[in-house]
Amino acid sequence: MKIAIEELASCSGCTIAILDLHEALLDILGKAEIVYAPVIMDVKEPPEGIDIAFVTGAVRNEENQERLRKIRKRAKTVVALGTCACYGGISGLSMLFNREDLFNYVFRGVETVKPDGVIPTDVPPFLYRAFAVGDLVKVDYYITGCPPKEMYLKKILPALVSGEPLALSKKSVCSECDRIMGAHENWQLRRRHEGIPDREHCLLGQGYLCLGAVTFGRCGASCPHSNVPCHGCNGPSLDILREPCRDIYNMMIRRIADLTDKPEAEIEKGIYDIAHTFYPFTIGSLIMEDKGISKIRDLIKERNI
Amino acid sequence: MISRRYGSVIEIRVDDNACNGCGLCVKDCPMHVYELRESLSVPIHPENCMGCLSCHEICPAQALEHKGIYPSRRHYIDIRVCEMLNRVI
Ligand code: SF4
Ligand code: SF4
Ligand code: SF4
């Protein structure tokens, strides 16, 4: 059994999440060999005959696209590992700017820029938009999470390697959260920096935009557990992925309306920075953008060019 | 236990690990099937359930299961979504 891990537009966190298995990794390596993984070993190109290729990161430039096509050809099974690969992840937020601004920011506007101002000519050009891996090639499995949490990878990876079936809960982050939810009369939206949330009650009920109800659970609700509202880093809950009329934004507004009896229009008035608040992990996903009710289309700066 | 009187009752299960006790299903259900007891939803009148599954839509924790009842057929299905759904681990 040959395993590869490919890096596209990502932070390498997903590969580090695999290293986070610690000793459990040795059990996997007893049955499988890692033949290519740029972050942890020095093999320049993926060999032929890979059994399972984990692809991490979104597709944002021509190099990402070429690497993705190559690994798809050379691997029997391709697993999109992490939310960037599954839904575009935070790399997708780059679409809030046009390509020229992006290029200037990354290569001209940073402190580490060379004083001679010469831009290398071999920088791969950006594609006209970001893509999730599944938007461009066939994906056999999706493992979400930014990064995927080791408590789940410990179960998923051995099952993938041995081909054994695995049944994990596919419910929302709320289903993993230990807070008490309830109706609220004088609900008021609160920014994350305002006040310190009470630990016992639901953060959404306290006015914080906790995305737990619209997010796929795979983290043991770790942020609400640490008194931080969920940012949605596991990608959308499966009901939102499945139902054409449900989207992260509209279902969040509905949840708040259900809990508070406030009219949806009034709740929407207080909403700020829709891209970073509701879509930070899914804005790069064509599947999520193509929902008729998605707000992603309106947020993207440059497209179809 | 099987009896004629309860023969047509829809079996409703609440995943008590998942339920956050928000009470939205209690408020939402037009047939008053649920009651909140000690911060958990309890389907006290499953015999009244008409299978609309409105409670599935409203539950933030996806805690509710109705045996043998499925949402009505949708007019629009995105094949990419269907394929992706089956492959999420
Ligand atoms: S909305 Fe957030 S805080 Fe409230 S129950 Fe869900 S995950 Fe927990
Ligand atoms: S609670 Fe939300 S933001 Fe935090 S790890 Fe889980 S999915 Fe990610
Ligand atoms: S709507 Fe869901 S989480 Fe809320 S009380 Fe009912 S079963 Fe529990």
Coordinates of C-alpha atoms and ligand atoms in Angstrom, one line a residue:
Chain A
M1 CA 0.0 0.0 0.0
K2 CA 1.5 3.3 -1.2
I3 CA 0.3 6.6 0.3
A4 CA 1.0 10.1 -1.0
I5 CA 0.2 13.5 0.5
E6 CA 0.0 16.4 -2.0
E7 CA 0.1 20.1 -1.1
L8 CA -1.8 22.7 -3.1
A9 CA -2.8 26.1 -1.9
S10 CA -2.6 25.3 1.8
C11 CA -0.8 26.0 5.1
S12 CA 0.5 22.4 5.5
G13 CA -1.6 22.1 8.6
C14 CA -3.4 19.1 7.3
T15 CA -0.2 17.2 6.8
I16 CA 0.9 18.2 10.3
A17 CA -2.5 16.9 11.5
I18 CA -1.5 13.4 10.2
L19 CA 1.8 13.7 12.1
D20 CA -0.4 14.6 15.1
L21 CA -1.4 10.9 15.2
H22 CA 1.9 10.3 17.1
E23 CA 2.4 6.6 17.9
A24 CA -0.8 5.7 16.0
L25 CA 1.0 6.7 12.8
L26 CA 3.4 3.8 13.4
D27 CA 0.5 1.3 13.2
I28 CA -0.5 2.8 9.8
L29 CA 3.1 2.7 8.6
G30 CA 3.2 -1.0 9.5
K31 CA 0.7 -1.5 6.6
A32 CA 1.5 1.3 4.3
E33 CA 4.4 3.3 3.0
I34 CA 4.4 7.1 2.5
V35 CA 6.0 7.5 -0.9
Y36 CA 5.6 11.2 -1.5
A37 CA 4.8 14.1 0.9
P38 CA 6.6 17.4 0.2
V39 CA 6.1 18.8 3.7
I40 CA 7.7 15.9 5.5
M41 CA 10.0 14.2 3.0
D42 CA 12.3 15.0 0.1
V43 CA 10.7 13.3 -2.9
K44 CA 10.2 15.9 -5.7
E45 CA 7.5 14.2 -7.8
P46 CA 4.7 11.7 -7.0
P47 CA 5.6 8.2 -8.3
E48 CA 3.2 6.0 -10.4
G49 CA 1.1 3.4 -8.7
I50 CA -0.1 5.3 -5.6
D51 CA -2.9 3.6 -3.8
I52 CA -4.2 6.5 -1.7
A53 CA -3.4 10.1 -2.4
F54 CA -4.4 12.7 0.2
V55 CA -4.7 16.1 -1.4
T56 CA -4.6 19.1 0.9
G57 CA -5.3 22.7 -0.1
A58 CA -7.4 24.5 -2.6
V59 CA -6.5 25.1 -6.3
R60 CA -5.6 28.7 -6.7
N61 CA -2.9 28.8 -9.4
E62 CA -1.7 26.9 -12.5
E63 CA 0.8 24.9 -10.5
N64 CA -1.9 23.7 -8.1
Q65 CA -4.0 22.6 -11.0
E66 CA -1.2 20.7 -12.7
R67 CA -0.2 19.0 -9.5
L68 CA -3.8 17.9 -8.9
R69 CA -4.2 16.5 -12.3
K70 CA -0.9 14.6 -12.0
I71 CA -1.7 13.0 -8.7
R72 CA -5.2 12.1 -9.8
K73 CA -3.7 10.2 -12.8
R74 CA -1.2 8.4 -10.6
A75 CA -3.4 7.4 -7.7
K76 CA -6.2 4.8 -7.4
T77 CA -8.0 6.7 -4.6
V78 CA -7.9 10.4 -4.1
V79 CA -9.0 11.8 -0.7
A80 CA -9.6 15.5 -0.3
L81 CA -8.1 16.1 3.1
G82 CA -9.1 19.2 5.0
T83 CA -11.6 22.0 4.4
C84 CA -9.5 23.8 1.7
A85 CA -9.5 20.6 -0.4
C86 CA -13.2 19.9 0.3
Y87 CA -14.6 23.5 0.0
G88 CA -11.8 25.8 -0.9
G89 CA -11.1 26.8 2.7
I90 CA -9.6 30.1 3.7
S91 CA -7.6 30.2 0.4
G92 CA -11.0 30.9 -1.2
L93 CA -11.1 34.3 0.6
S94 CA -8.5 35.5 -1.9
M95 CA -11.5 35.9 -4.3
L96 CA -12.5 39.0 -2.3
F97 CA -9.7 40.8 -4.2
N98 CA -8.8 40.8 -7.9
R99 CA -5.8 39.0 -9.1
E100 CA -3.7 42.0 -9.7
D101 CA -4.3 43.3 -6.1
L102 CA -3.5 39.9 -4.8
F103 CA -0.3 39.6 -6.7
N104 CA 0.8 43.1 -5.7
Y105 CA 0.0 42.4 -2.1
V106 CA 1.8 39.0 -1.9
F107 CA 4.9 39.9 -4.0
R108 CA 5.2 43.7 -3.6
G109 CA 3.5 44.8 -0.4
V110 CA 5.2 42.6 2.2
E111 CA 8.2 43.4 4.3
T112 CA 10.2 40.5 2.9
V113 CA 10.1 41.9 -0.6
K114 CA 13.5 42.3 -2.2
P115 CA 14.7 45.9 -2.4
D116 CA 15.5 45.7 -6.1
G117 CA 11.7 45.2 -6.8
V118 CA 12.4 42.6 -9.4
I119 CA 9.5 40.1 -9.6
P120 CA 10.6 36.5 -10.5
T121 CA 9.2 35.4 -13.8
D122 CA 8.6 31.8 -12.8
V123 CA 5.8 32.5 -10.4
P124 CA 2.8 30.4 -11.5
P125 CA -0.1 32.6 -12.6
F126 CA -3.3 32.7 -10.5
L127 CA -6.3 31.0 -12.0
Y128 CA -9.4 33.2 -12.5
R129 CA -10.8 31.9 -9.2
A130 CA -10.2 29.4 -6.4
F131 CA -11.5 25.9 -6.7
A132 CA -12.1 23.0 -4.2
V133 CA -10.4 19.9 -5.4
G134 CA -13.7 18.2 -6.1
D135 CA -14.6 21.0 -8.5
L136 CA -11.9 19.9 -10.9
V137 CA -11.2 16.2 -10.5
K138 CA -13.1 13.1 -9.2
V139 CA -12.7 12.8 -5.5
D140 CA -13.2 9.4 -3.8
Y141 CA -13.5 10.6 -0.2
Y142 CA -13.8 13.9 1.6
I143 CA -12.4 14.5 5.1
T144 CA -13.2 18.0 6.3
G145 CA -11.6 20.0 9.1
C146 CA -9.3 23.0 9.3
P147 CA -7.3 20.9 10.0
P148 CA -9.0 17.5 10.4
K149 CA -8.8 16.7 14.1
E150 CA -6.5 13.8 15.2
M151 CA -9.2 12.2 17.4
Y152 CA -11.1 11.5 14.1
L153 CA -8.1 10.9 11.9
K154 CA -7.1 8.2 14.3
K155 CA -10.3 6.3 13.3
I156 CA -10.5 7.4 9.7
L157 CA -7.0 6.7 8.4
P158 CA -6.6 3.1 9.6
A159 CA -10.1 2.3 8.2
L160 CA -9.1 3.8 4.8
V161 CA -5.8 1.9 4.8
S162 CA -7.4 -1.4 5.7
G163 CA -10.6 -0.9 3.7
E164 CA -12.8 -1.5 6.7
P165 CA -16.2 0.2 7.0
L166 CA -16.5 3.1 9.4
A167 CA -19.6 4.7 10.8
L168 CA -19.1 8.2 12.3
S169 CA -21.8 10.6 13.3
K170 CA -22.5 13.0 10.5
K171 CA -24.4 15.6 12.5
S172 CA -23.7 19.3 13.1
V173 CA -21.3 20.9 15.6
C174 CA -24.3 21.7 17.8
S175 CA -24.8 17.9 18.3
E176 CA -21.4 17.8 19.9
C177 CA -21.8 20.9 22.0
D178 CA -22.5 20.7 25.7
R179 CA -24.2 24.1 26.0
I180 CA -27.8 24.6 26.7
M181 CA -29.8 26.3 24.0
G182 CA -33.1 28.1 24.5
A183 CA -35.4 30.8 23.4
H184 CA -34.3 34.5 23.9
E185 CA -36.4 37.5 24.2
N186 CA -34.0 40.4 24.2
W187 CA -31.5 39.0 21.7
Q188 CA -28.9 41.4 20.5
L189 CA -26.1 40.7 18.1
R190 CA -22.6 40.8 19.7
R191 CA -19.3 41.0 18.0
R192 CA -16.8 38.4 19.1
H193 CA -14.7 40.9 21.1
E194 CA -17.6 42.2 23.1
G195 CA -17.9 40.8 26.6
I196 CA -17.0 37.4 27.8
P197 CA -19.6 34.7 27.0
D198 CA -21.2 32.7 29.8
R199 CA -19.9 29.1 29.6
E200 CA -23.1 27.3 30.2
H201 CA -25.5 28.6 27.6
C202 CA -25.5 28.6 23.8
L203 CA -23.3 31.3 22.3
L204 CA -25.8 32.0 19.5
G205 CA -28.4 32.7 22.2
Q206 CA -26.0 35.1 23.8
G207 CA -25.7 37.1 20.6
Y208 CA -22.5 35.7 19.1
L209 CA -22.6 34.3 15.6
C210 CA -21.7 30.7 16.4
L211 CA -21.9 28.7 13.2
G212 CA -22.4 25.4 15.1
A213 CA -25.9 24.7 13.7
V214 CA -24.8 25.0 10.1
T215 CA -21.4 23.3 10.4
F216 CA -20.4 19.6 10.0
G217 CA -19.3 18.2 13.3
R218 CA -15.9 16.7 13.4
C219 CA -14.2 18.5 16.2
G220 CA -16.1 17.7 19.4
A221 CA -17.3 21.3 19.3
S222 CA -13.9 22.4 20.3
C223 CA -14.4 26.1 19.9
P224 CA -17.6 26.5 21.9
H225 CA -16.0 24.2 24.4
S226 CA -13.3 26.9 24.8
N227 CA -15.8 29.7 24.9
V228 CA -15.2 30.7 21.3
P229 CA -18.0 30.8 18.7
C230 CA -17.7 28.2 15.9
H231 CA -16.3 29.8 12.7
G232 CA -17.5 26.9 10.6
C233 CA -14.1 25.4 9.8
N234 CA -15.5 21.9 9.2
G235 CA -17.5 23.1 6.2
P236 CA -21.3 23.1 5.9
S237 CA -23.4 20.6 7.8
L238 CA -24.7 17.8 5.4
D239 CA -28.3 19.1 5.4
I240 CA -27.0 22.4 4.0
L241 CA -24.8 20.7 1.4
R242 CA -27.8 18.5 0.4
E243 CA -30.7 20.8 0.3
P244 CA -30.7 23.3 -2.6
C245 CA -32.8 25.8 -0.6
R246 CA -30.4 25.8 2.4
D247 CA -27.3 27.8 2.6
I248 CA -25.0 28.9 5.5
Y249 CA -26.2 32.5 5.6
N250 CA -30.0 31.9 5.2
M251 CA -30.0 29.0 7.7
M252 CA -28.1 31.1 10.3
I253 CA -30.6 33.9 10.0
R254 CA -33.4 31.4 10.3
R255 CA -31.9 29.8 13.4
I256 CA -31.6 33.2 15.0
A257 CA -35.2 34.1 14.0
D258 CA -36.4 30.7 15.5
L259 CA -34.6 31.3 18.7
T260 CA -35.5 34.9 19.2
D261 CA -38.8 35.5 17.3
K262 CA -37.2 38.5 15.7
P263 CA -38.1 39.2 12.1
E264 CA -35.4 38.0 9.7
A265 CA -35.1 41.4 8.1
E266 CA -34.3 43.0 11.4
I267 CA -31.7 40.4 12.2
E268 CA -30.0 40.9 8.9
K269 CA -29.7 44.6 9.5
G270 CA -27.1 44.0 12.2
I271 CA -25.1 41.5 10.2
Y272 CA -21.5 42.6 9.3
D273 CA -18.8 41.3 6.9
I274 CA -20.8 38.4 5.4
A275 CA -17.7 36.9 3.6
H276 CA -15.6 36.5 6.7
T277 CA -18.4 35.8 9.1
F278 CA -20.4 33.1 7.1
Y279 CA -18.3 31.9 4.3
P280 CA -14.6 32.0 5.4
F281 CA -14.2 28.3 4.7
T282 CA -16.6 27.7 1.8
I283 CA -16.3 30.8 -0.5
G284 CA -14.0 28.9 -2.8
S285 CA -16.4 26.0 -3.4
L286 CA -18.3 25.9 -6.7
I287 CA -20.8 23.6 -5.2
M288 CA -21.6 26.1 -2.4
E289 CA -21.6 29.0 -4.8
D290 CA -23.9 27.4 -7.2
K291 CA -26.7 27.1 -4.7
G292 CA -29.4 29.6 -5.9
I293 CA -29.6 31.3 -2.6
S294 CA -25.9 31.5 -1.8
K295 CA -24.4 35.0 -1.2
I296 CA -21.0 33.9 -2.5
R297 CA -21.6 35.1 -6.0
D298 CA -22.2 38.6 -4.9
L299 CA -19.1 38.6 -2.8
I300 CA -16.5 37.5 -5.4
K301 CA -14.6 40.3 -6.9
E302 CA -13.5 38.9 -10.2
R303 CA -14.9 36.0 -12.1
N304 CA -15.6 34.3 -15.4
I305 CA -12.6 35.9 -17.0
Chain B
M1 CA -45.0 -4.2 22.2
I2 CA -47.4 -4.3 19.3
S3 CA -51.0 -3.3 19.5
R4 CA -53.5 -2.2 17.0
R5 CA -54.0 1.1 18.6
Y6 CA -50.3 2.0 18.2
G7 CA -49.9 0.1 15.0
S8 CA -49.6 3.3 12.8
V9 CA -47.5 5.3 15.2
I10 CA -44.4 6.8 13.6
E11 CA -41.4 5.8 15.6
I12 CA -39.5 9.0 16.7
R13 CA -36.1 8.9 18.2
V14 CA -34.3 11.8 19.9
D15 CA -30.5 11.5 20.0
D16 CA -30.1 12.7 23.6
N17 CA -26.4 13.2 23.2
A18 CA -27.1 15.6 20.3
C19 CA -30.1 17.4 21.7
N20 CA -29.3 20.8 23.2
G21 CA -32.7 21.3 24.7
C22 CA -33.5 24.5 22.7
G23 CA -37.1 23.6 22.5
L24 CA -37.5 24.7 18.9
C25 CA -39.1 21.4 17.9
V26 CA -41.6 21.8 20.8
K27 CA -42.5 25.3 19.5
D28 CA -42.4 24.3 15.8
C29 CA -44.3 21.1 15.7
P30 CA -47.9 21.8 14.6
M31 CA -49.1 18.6 16.2
H32 CA -47.5 19.2 19.6
V33 CA -45.6 15.9 19.5
Y34 CA -42.7 17.0 21.7
E35 CA -42.3 18.3 25.2
L36 CA -39.1 19.6 26.9
R37 CA -38.2 17.6 30.0
E38 CA -35.0 18.4 31.9
S39 CA -33.5 20.2 28.9
L40 CA -34.2 17.3 26.5
S41 CA -36.9 16.9 23.9
V42 CA -39.2 14.0 24.5
P43 CA -41.7 12.9 21.8
I44 CA -44.6 12.4 24.1
H45 CA -47.3 12.2 21.4
P46 CA -45.7 10.2 18.5
E47 CA -49.2 9.1 17.6
N48 CA -50.0 12.7 16.5
C49 CA -47.1 13.0 14.2
M50 CA -48.1 13.6 10.6
G51 CA -44.6 13.1 9.2
C52 CA -44.1 16.6 7.9
L53 CA -40.5 16.6 9.2
S54 CA -40.6 20.3 9.9
C55 CA -38.8 19.5 13.2
H56 CA -35.9 18.0 11.2
E57 CA -35.4 21.3 9.5
I58 CA -35.5 23.3 12.6
C59 CA -33.4 21.2 14.9
P60 CA -29.9 22.7 15.0
A61 CA -28.4 19.5 16.4
Q62 CA -29.9 17.1 13.9
A63 CA -31.1 15.1 16.9
L64 CA -34.4 13.9 15.5
E65 CA -35.0 10.6 13.6
H66 CA -38.3 9.4 12.3
K67 CA -38.2 5.8 11.3
G68 CA -39.3 5.2 7.7
I69 CA -40.3 8.8 6.9
Y70 CA -38.3 10.7 4.3
P71 CA -38.5 14.3 3.1
S72 CA -40.7 14.7 0.1
R73 CA -39.1 14.4 -3.3
R74 CA -37.2 17.5 -4.5
H75 CA -37.7 19.0 -7.9
Y76 CA -34.1 19.9 -8.2
I77 CA -31.1 17.7 -7.6
D78 CA -27.5 18.6 -8.2
I79 CA -25.7 15.5 -9.2
R80 CA -22.3 16.9 -8.0
V81 CA -23.9 17.4 -4.6
C82 CA -25.3 13.8 -4.5
E83 CA -21.9 12.4 -5.3
M84 CA -20.1 14.5 -2.7
L85 CA -22.7 13.6 0.0
N86 CA -22.0 10.0 -0.4
R87 CA -18.2 10.5 -0.1
V88 CA -18.0 12.6 3.0
I89 CA -16.4 10.5 5.7
Ligands
SF4_1 S1 -24.9 27.3 18.3 FE1 -22.8 27.1 19.0 S2 -22.8 27.3 21.2 FE2 -25.0 27.0 20.5 S3 -25.3 24.8 20.8 FE3 -24.6 25.1 18.6 S4 -22.3 24.9 18.7 FE4 -23.1 25.1 20.9
SF4_2 S1 -16.1 24.5 16.6 FE1 -16.3 25.2 14.5 S2 -14.5 26.5 14.1 FE2 -14.1 25.3 16.0 S3 -12.9 23.5 15.3 FE3 -15.1 23.0 15.3 S4 -15.9 23.4 13.2 FE4 -13.9 24.5 13.5
SF4_3 S1 -35.0 21.1 18.2 FE1 -33.4 19.5 18.4 S2 -31.9 20.3 19.9 FE2 -33.8 21.5 20.1 S3 -35.0 20.5 21.8 FE3 -35.7 19.6 19.8 S4 -34.4 17.8 19.5 FE4 -33.4 19.0 21.1

